[in-house]
Short mmCIF file of C-alpha atoms and ligand atoms in Angstrom, two decimals:
data_model
loop_
_atom_site.label_atom_id
_atom_site.label_comp_id
_atom_site.label_asym_id
_atom_site.label_seq_id
_atom_site.Cartn_x
_atom_site.Cartn_y
_atom_site.Cartn_z
CA MET A 1157 12.91 0.88 30.94
CA TYR A 1158 9.21 0.76 29.57
CA ILE A 1159 6.36 -0.92 31.08
CA CYS A 1160 3.91 -1.86 27.99
CA ALA A 1161 4.02 -4.95 26.43
CA MET A 1162 4.88 -4.51 22.65
CA GLN A 1163 2.75 -6.63 20.35
CA LEU A 1164 4.03 -7.24 16.82
CA LEU A 1165 1.89 -6.42 13.75
CA ASP A 1166 2.64 -9.13 11.72
CA GLY A 1167 2.30 -9.17 8.05
CA LYS A 1168 2.95 -12.08 7.33
CA ALA A 1169 0.30 -14.12 9.66
CA THR A 1170 -2.38 -11.07 8.93
CA ALA A 1171 -1.64 -11.39 5.02
CA ALA A 1172 -1.70 -14.94 4.84
CA HIS A 1173 -5.36 -15.00 6.83
CA ILE A 1174 -6.59 -12.40 4.38
CA LYS A 1175 -5.76 -14.19 1.16
CA GLU A 1176 -7.40 -16.95 2.84
CA GLN A 1177 -10.81 -15.51 2.91
CA ILE A 1178 -10.11 -13.72 -0.40
CA LYS A 1179 -9.67 -16.89 -1.65
CA LYS A 1180 -12.36 -18.68 -0.70
CA ASP A 1181 -14.61 -15.67 -1.49
CA THR A 1182 -13.19 -15.75 -5.37
CA ALA A 1183 -13.96 -19.93 -5.19
CA GLU A 1184 -17.50 -18.61 -4.18
CA HIS A 1185 -17.80 -15.90 -6.79
CA ILE A 1186 -16.98 -17.99 -9.51
CA ALA A 1187 -19.32 -21.19 -8.27
CA LYS A 1188 -22.17 -18.60 -8.56
CA GLY A 1189 -21.46 -17.89 -12.18
CA GLY A 1190 -19.33 -14.66 -11.69
CA LYS A 1191 -16.07 -14.19 -13.86
CA GLN A 1192 -12.67 -15.08 -12.39
CA PRO A 1193 -10.84 -12.20 -11.26
CA HIS A 1194 -7.67 -10.66 -13.90
CA LEU A 1195 -5.06 -8.49 -12.92
CA ALA A 1196 -3.19 -7.10 -15.73
CA ALA A 1197 0.04 -5.93 -14.67
CA ILE A 1198 2.50 -3.66 -16.87
CA ILE A 1199 6.42 -3.29 -15.89
CA VAL A 1200 8.54 -0.55 -17.98
CA GLY A 1201 12.25 -1.05 -18.00
CA ASN A 1202 14.07 -3.54 -15.84
CA ASN A 1203 14.22 -1.50 -11.84
CA PRO A 1204 15.24 -4.67 -9.72
CA ALA A 1205 12.25 -3.56 -7.06
CA SER A 1206 9.54 -2.93 -9.39
CA GLU A 1207 10.41 -6.47 -10.69
CA ALA A 1208 10.27 -8.00 -7.22
CA TYR A 1209 6.92 -6.28 -6.62
CA VAL A 1210 5.12 -6.98 -9.90
CA GLY A 1211 6.41 -10.79 -9.36
CA SER A 1212 4.93 -11.33 -6.09
CA LYS A 1213 1.52 -9.26 -7.22
CA ILE A 1214 1.50 -12.26 -10.16
CA ARG A 1215 2.47 -15.17 -7.67
CA THR A 1216 -0.18 -13.65 -5.38
CA CYS A 1217 -2.72 -14.06 -8.46
CA GLU A 1218 -2.22 -17.34 -8.88
CA GLU A 1219 -2.24 -18.44 -5.62
CA LEU A 1220 -5.67 -17.06 -5.19
CA GLY A 1221 -7.19 -18.55 -7.91
CA PHE A 1222 -7.18 -15.13 -9.91
CA GLY A 1223 -5.89 -15.05 -13.79
CA SER A 1224 -3.29 -12.39 -14.50
CA THR A 1225 -1.34 -10.90 -17.82
CA LEU A 1226 2.13 -9.41 -17.23
CA LYS A 1227 3.34 -7.23 -20.22
CA ARG A 1228 7.21 -5.86 -20.11
CA PHE A 1229 8.30 -2.73 -22.76
CA GLU A 1230 11.89 -1.55 -22.80
CA GLU A 1231 12.67 1.49 -20.60
CA ASP A 1232 12.40 3.57 -24.17
CA ILE A 1233 8.90 2.87 -25.03
CA THR A 1234 7.11 6.44 -25.86
CA GLU A 1235 4.08 7.63 -23.73
CA GLU A 1236 1.76 7.45 -26.61
CA ALA A 1237 2.77 3.72 -26.96
CA LEU A 1238 2.03 2.92 -23.69
CA LEU A 1239 -0.92 4.77 -23.37
CA ASP A 1240 -2.32 2.84 -26.51
CA GLU A 1241 -1.60 -0.52 -24.50
CA ILE A 1242 -3.59 0.91 -21.26
CA ARG A 1243 -6.77 1.76 -24.06
CA HIS A 1244 -6.28 -1.87 -25.11
CA MET A 1245 -6.34 -3.45 -21.55
CA ASN A 1246 -9.21 -0.93 -20.51
CA ASP A 1247 -11.24 -2.20 -23.84
CA ASN A 1248 -10.75 -6.25 -22.76
CA ASP A 1249 -13.58 -7.56 -21.14
CA GLU A 1250 -11.22 -10.29 -19.60
CA ILE A 1251 -8.95 -7.55 -17.81
CA ASP A 1252 -10.85 -6.58 -14.35
CA GLY A 1253 -7.96 -4.72 -12.84
CA ILE A 1254 -5.14 -2.77 -14.71
CA LEU A 1255 -1.77 -1.40 -12.48
CA VAL A 1256 1.10 0.25 -14.05
CA GLN A 1257 3.80 -0.62 -11.66
CA LEU A 1258 5.79 2.81 -10.82
CA PRO A 1259 8.05 4.76 -11.02
CA LEU A 1260 8.33 4.88 -14.93
CA PRO A 1261 10.64 6.51 -17.06
CA LYS A 1262 11.51 10.24 -16.94
CA HIS A 1263 9.77 10.59 -20.22
CA ILE A 1264 6.59 9.15 -19.25
CA SER A 1265 4.69 10.93 -17.27
CA ASP A 1266 2.60 9.45 -14.19
CA ASP A 1267 -0.32 11.48 -14.13
CA ALA A 1268 -0.98 10.68 -18.07
CA VAL A 1269 -0.85 7.07 -17.36
CA ILE A 1270 -3.04 7.29 -14.13
CA ASN A 1271 -5.36 9.25 -15.88
CA ALA A 1272 -5.93 6.47 -18.80
CA ILE A 1273 -6.42 3.76 -16.81
CA ASP A 1274 -10.74 2.66 -17.17
CA PRO A 1275 -11.60 4.20 -13.25
CA GLY A 1276 -13.80 0.65 -13.22
CA LYS A 1277 -10.13 -1.06 -13.56
CA ASP A 1278 -8.47 1.55 -11.27
CA VAL A 1279 -7.26 -1.34 -8.64
CA ASP A 1280 -4.33 0.59 -7.67
CA GLY A 1281 -6.63 3.26 -6.37
CA PHE A 1282 -4.52 5.91 -8.15
CA HIS A 1283 -6.79 7.89 -11.10
CA PRO A 1284 -8.66 10.94 -9.87
CA VAL A 1285 -12.12 9.46 -9.93
CA SER A 1286 -11.09 6.55 -6.93
CA THR A 1287 -9.11 9.82 -5.13
CA GLY A 1288 -12.85 11.72 -5.15
CA ARG A 1289 -14.65 8.86 -4.30
CA MET A 1290 -12.88 7.98 -1.53
CA VAL A 1291 -12.53 11.99 -0.14
CA LEU A 1292 -16.33 11.85 -0.71
CA GLY A 1293 -17.05 8.72 1.38
CA GLN A 1294 -18.52 6.85 -1.60
CA LYS A 1295 -17.09 3.09 -2.58
CA ALA A 1296 -14.25 3.63 -4.30
CA TYR A 1297 -11.27 1.60 -5.04
CA LEU A 1298 -8.67 2.33 -2.17
CA PRO A 1299 -4.79 3.26 -2.69
CA ALA A 1300 -3.73 -0.35 -1.87
CA THR A 1301 -0.92 1.04 0.60
CA PRO A 1302 -3.18 2.80 3.15
CA TYR A 1303 -6.29 0.10 2.26
CA GLY A 1304 -3.68 -2.71 3.52
CA MET A 1305 -2.98 -0.89 6.99
CA MET A 1306 -6.69 -0.24 7.27
CA LEU A 1307 -7.30 -3.86 6.90
CA MET A 1308 -4.11 -4.34 9.65
CA LEU A 1309 -5.86 -2.38 11.91
CA LYS A 1310 -9.25 -4.11 11.91
CA HIS A 1311 -7.66 -7.47 11.63
CA TYR A 1312 -5.80 -6.78 15.28
CA ASN A 1313 -8.73 -5.01 16.40
CA ILE A 1314 -7.46 -1.89 17.00
CA ASP A 1315 -9.93 0.93 18.00
CA THR A 1316 -8.81 4.06 17.05
CA LYS A 1317 -11.49 6.33 17.69
CA GLY A 1318 -10.51 9.05 19.25
CA MET A 1319 -6.88 8.72 18.70
CA HIS A 1320 -4.13 11.05 17.49
CA CYS A 1321 -2.85 9.67 14.85
CA VAL A 1322 0.38 11.58 12.97
CA VAL A 1323 0.93 10.67 9.56
CA VAL A 1324 4.53 11.49 8.45
CA GLY A 1325 4.92 11.62 4.67
CA ARG A 1326 2.02 13.01 2.38
CA SER A 1327 2.88 11.18 -1.11
CA ASN A 1328 -0.81 10.65 -3.16
CA ILE A 1329 -0.23 7.09 -2.81
CA VAL A 1330 0.17 6.47 0.49
CA GLY A 1331 0.66 9.58 3.44
CA THR A 1332 -2.45 11.71 2.31
CA PRO A 1333 -4.80 8.84 1.43
CA MET A 1334 -3.95 7.46 4.68
CA ALA A 1335 -4.40 10.99 6.72
CA LEU A 1336 -7.50 10.78 4.86
CA LEU A 1337 -9.13 7.21 6.06
CA MET A 1338 -8.00 7.67 9.44
CA SER A 1339 -9.72 10.78 9.89
CA ARG A 1340 -13.24 9.19 8.47
CA ASN A 1341 -16.36 8.33 10.54
CA SER A 1342 -15.32 4.71 10.13
CA ASN A 1343 -13.59 2.05 12.16
CA PRO A 1344 -10.40 1.77 11.78
CA GLY A 1345 -10.66 5.43 11.82
CA ASN A 1346 -12.06 8.26 13.51
CA ALA A 1347 -9.02 9.77 14.50
CA THR A 1348 -7.13 13.24 15.23
CA VAL A 1349 -4.95 13.28 12.43
CA THR A 1350 -1.82 15.30 12.26
CA LEU A 1351 -0.47 15.60 8.50
CA CYS A 1352 3.56 15.86 8.46
CA HIS A 1353 6.11 16.50 5.62
CA ARG A 1354 9.43 18.41 4.89
CA HIS A 1355 8.14 22.04 5.94
CA THR A 1356 6.70 20.57 9.02
CA LYS A 1357 8.06 22.64 12.28
CA ASN A 1358 9.07 20.72 15.68
CA LEU A 1359 8.36 16.99 13.84
CA LYS A 1360 9.21 15.50 16.83
CA GLU A 1361 6.79 17.23 19.20
CA HIS A 1362 4.26 16.19 16.67
CA CYS A 1363 5.12 12.64 16.99
CA LEU A 1364 5.69 12.90 20.44
CA GLN A 1365 2.02 13.62 20.58
CA ALA A 1366 0.81 10.85 18.87
CA ASP A 1367 -1.19 7.45 19.74
CA ILE A 1368 -0.63 6.24 16.25
CA ILE A 1369 2.39 7.39 14.04
CA VAL A 1370 2.59 6.02 10.34
CA ALA A 1371 5.69 6.88 9.15
CA ALA A 1372 6.01 7.11 5.17
CA VAL A 1373 9.07 9.29 4.27
CA GLY A 1374 11.50 6.99 2.53
CA ILE A 1375 14.61 7.87 4.80
CA PRO A 1376 15.90 4.79 6.70
CA LYS A 1377 15.31 4.53 10.58
CA PHE A 1378 13.91 8.43 10.37
CA ILE A 1379 11.66 8.10 13.52
CA THR A 1380 13.70 7.84 16.57
CA GLU A 1381 12.57 6.47 20.45
CA ASP A 1382 13.11 10.33 21.36
CA MET A 1383 10.01 10.72 18.72
CA VAL A 1384 7.98 8.45 19.86
CA LYS A 1385 5.93 8.18 23.38
CA GLU A 1386 5.18 5.15 25.41
CA GLY A 1387 2.78 2.48 24.45
CA ALA A 1388 2.28 4.57 20.89
CA ILE A 1389 1.02 2.25 17.59
CA ILE A 1390 3.51 2.73 14.76
CA LEU A 1391 3.03 1.30 10.71
CA ASP A 1392 5.83 1.69 9.00
CA VAL A 1393 5.78 2.20 5.42
CA GLY A 1394 8.80 2.75 4.71
CA ILE A 1395 11.20 0.20 2.59
CA ASN A 1396 14.59 1.35 2.11
CA ARG A 1397 17.80 -0.90 1.05
CA ILE A 1398 20.80 0.07 3.41
CA ASP A 1399 24.50 -1.70 3.59
CA ASP A 1400 24.80 -4.91 5.48
CA PRO A 1401 28.49 -6.00 5.16
CA THR A 1402 27.47 -9.16 7.36
CA ARG A 1403 25.01 -10.22 4.50
CA LYS A 1404 25.91 -12.11 1.77
CA SER A 1405 24.02 -9.86 -0.89
CA GLY A 1406 25.77 -6.65 1.23
CA LYS A 1407 22.68 -5.37 1.38
CA ARG A 1408 19.43 -5.34 3.88
CA LEU A 1409 15.99 -3.71 3.97
CA VAL A 1410 14.77 -1.45 6.83
CA GLY A 1411 11.99 0.85 7.46
CA ASP A 1412 11.64 4.60 8.21
CA VAL A 1413 11.41 3.44 11.70
CA ASP A 1414 14.80 2.96 13.95
CA PHE A 1415 12.95 -0.60 14.70
CA ASP A 1416 15.37 -2.32 17.17
CA ASN A 1417 15.23 0.89 19.66
CA VAL A 1418 11.96 1.81 19.28
CA LYS A 1419 10.02 -1.38 19.35
CA ASP A 1420 9.84 -1.73 23.33
CA LYS A 1421 8.40 1.62 23.65
CA CYS A 1422 5.26 0.69 21.71
CA SER A 1423 2.34 -1.46 22.10
CA TYR A 1424 1.82 -2.45 18.48
CA ILE A 1425 4.71 -2.31 15.83
CA THR A 1426 4.85 -3.41 12.05
CA PRO A 1427 8.57 -4.85 11.25
CA VAL A 1428 10.07 -4.43 8.29
CA PRO A 1429 10.16 -6.71 5.87
CA GLY A 1430 7.13 -8.47 7.16
CA GLY A 1431 4.90 -6.06 7.83
CA VAL A 1432 3.08 -3.24 5.46
CA GLY A 1433 4.52 -4.45 2.15
CA LEU A 1434 2.66 -7.91 2.81
CA MET A 1435 -0.54 -6.09 3.71
CA THR A 1436 -0.61 -3.45 0.19
CA ILE A 1437 -0.82 -7.17 -1.81
CA CYS A 1438 -4.08 -7.41 0.07
CA GLY A 1439 -5.48 -4.33 -0.81
CA LEU A 1440 -4.51 -4.57 -4.10
CA MET A 1441 -6.09 -8.25 -4.41
CA MET A 1442 -9.17 -6.96 -2.47
CA ASN A 1443 -9.49 -4.47 -4.98
CA THR A 1444 -9.18 -6.47 -7.90
CA LEU A 1445 -12.01 -8.89 -6.67
CA GLU A 1446 -14.64 -6.16 -6.26
CA ALA A 1447 -13.55 -5.31 -9.56
CA ALA A 1448 -14.35 -8.80 -10.83
CA LYS A 1449 -17.89 -8.60 -9.01
CA GLU A 1450 -18.99 -5.48 -10.43
CA HIS A 1451 -18.03 -6.73 -13.90
CA SER A 1452 -19.91 -9.77 -13.50
CA ASN A 1453 -23.44 -9.96 -14.01
CA ILE A 1454 -24.74 -11.99 -11.26
CA ASP A 1455 -26.52 -10.05 -7.91
P1 NDP B 347 7.58 9.86 -1.48
O1 NDP B 347 8.95 9.99 -1.61
O2 NDP B 347 6.35 9.72 -2.61
O3 NDP B 347 7.11 10.92 0.02
C1 NDP B 347 8.12 11.19 0.78
C2 NDP B 347 7.45 11.78 1.99
O4 NDP B 347 7.90 11.87 3.19
C3 NDP B 347 6.84 13.35 1.09
O5 NDP B 347 5.51 13.89 1.45
C4 NDP B 347 8.16 13.94 1.97
O6 NDP B 347 7.80 15.96 1.87
C5 NDP B 347 8.43 13.59 3.27
N1 NDP B 347 9.32 14.01 3.88
C6 NDP B 347 11.02 13.66 3.21
N2 NDP B 347 11.54 13.95 4.01
C7 NDP B 347 11.05 14.35 5.50
C8 NDP B 347 11.46 14.73 6.41
N3 NDP B 347 12.55 15.03 6.46
N4 NDP B 347 10.58 15.32 7.15
C9 NDP B 347 9.35 15.10 7.08
N5 NDP B 347 8.62 14.67 5.91
C10 NDP B 347 9.73 14.61 4.78
O7 NDP B 347 7.79 8.75 -0.90
P2 NDP B 347 6.62 7.38 -0.50
O8 NDP B 347 4.92 7.78 0.18
O9 NDP B 347 5.67 6.73 -2.36
O10 NDP B 347 6.61 6.37 -0.03
C11 NDP B 347 7.54 6.50 1.14
C12 NDP B 347 8.49 5.12 1.83
O11 NDP B 347 7.28 4.20 2.24
C13 NDP B 347 9.36 4.32 0.69
O12 NDP B 347 10.57 4.30 1.77
C14 NDP B 347 8.41 3.37 0.01
O13 NDP B 347 9.62 2.84 -0.33
C15 NDP B 347 7.81 3.03 0.78
N6 NDP B 347 6.33 2.35 0.28
C16 NDP B 347 6.33 1.13 0.90
C17 NDP B 347 5.14 0.41 0.00
C18 NDP B 347 4.79 -0.79 0.78
O14 NDP B 347 3.99 -1.30 0.52
N7 NDP B 347 4.99 -1.04 1.85
C19 NDP B 347 4.27 1.12 -1.05
C20 NDP B 347 4.95 2.40 -1.31
C21 NDP B 347 6.16 2.86 -0.83
P3 NDP B 347 7.32 16.70 1.20
O15 NDP B 347 6.03 16.43 0.47
O16 NDP B 347 7.64 17.57 1.69
O17 NDP B 347 8.18 16.12 -0.22
#
């Protein structure tokens, strides 16, 4: 039996609050003569998860008063044709932010596509220029998922200074930038960070030391109760579709954390769904508004 009272880090409520603020800022920016933020999204092939993610980004643009463009391409589009499309978007002054939904088909290089985006329109924050600026602590478009998690910690006034943060997973889009942001001299931030991956020895011992665990592994229920110290804060990035015969669809979404068994040990935890995923869209929209401000000729 554990004594700490768990609080849910509610992505839905937090995202609603932040989106309301973005909507207000956008209206004020336009009223001052600034340009309407415009996000252009590219989707290649018909991966149902990508369709769902892009669909919700476009709907959020409408909700916030942004313009949007959605371009769809068949799975067999060549890399050169896709790069050409990105160059057109780079040259189109109406567009402030460009996102190419990943994953791409195997014959197209993610790096080539990311590098082709104008860094001034890199609202996903994946371009090497954005990464470089982030590492140096300069003004940068932060990758949307870590940015969303930082917004969540800030929203709940969680003081991470001096905490030990264990990030499990080191992808370029989630784990590595999150480790960096948590270690920066900022609030949230100022944590001591351990970045774990497939070759980490004694992962359980590392996790047991953590005041904050960020789980970004892509394995359902990977972080179990015996890996979590009492009172820990858990941010679960994972989105995994598992079989569930009790559901009409036969499937359900779970995170990288064994939520049901871990939750009572935590001081704070994000649910899946309804946690980090909703914050990712906020990060993207914050970047797009910022890009529109950069592209407007007003103070
Ligand atoms: P990647 O597959 O790119 O990275 C997974 C990371 O986990 C790798 O660094 C890998 O290590 C590490 N890993 C894998 N197995 C182990 C293990 N047994 N022990 C320790 N580390 C391990 O995934 P992403 O970062 O792109 O995504 C992670 C999860 O988050 C996925 O479920 C994805 O769907 C979800 N996601 C959710 C988002 C959201 O908005 N909520 C946004 C993006 C992703 P190594 O480097 O050694 O291979």
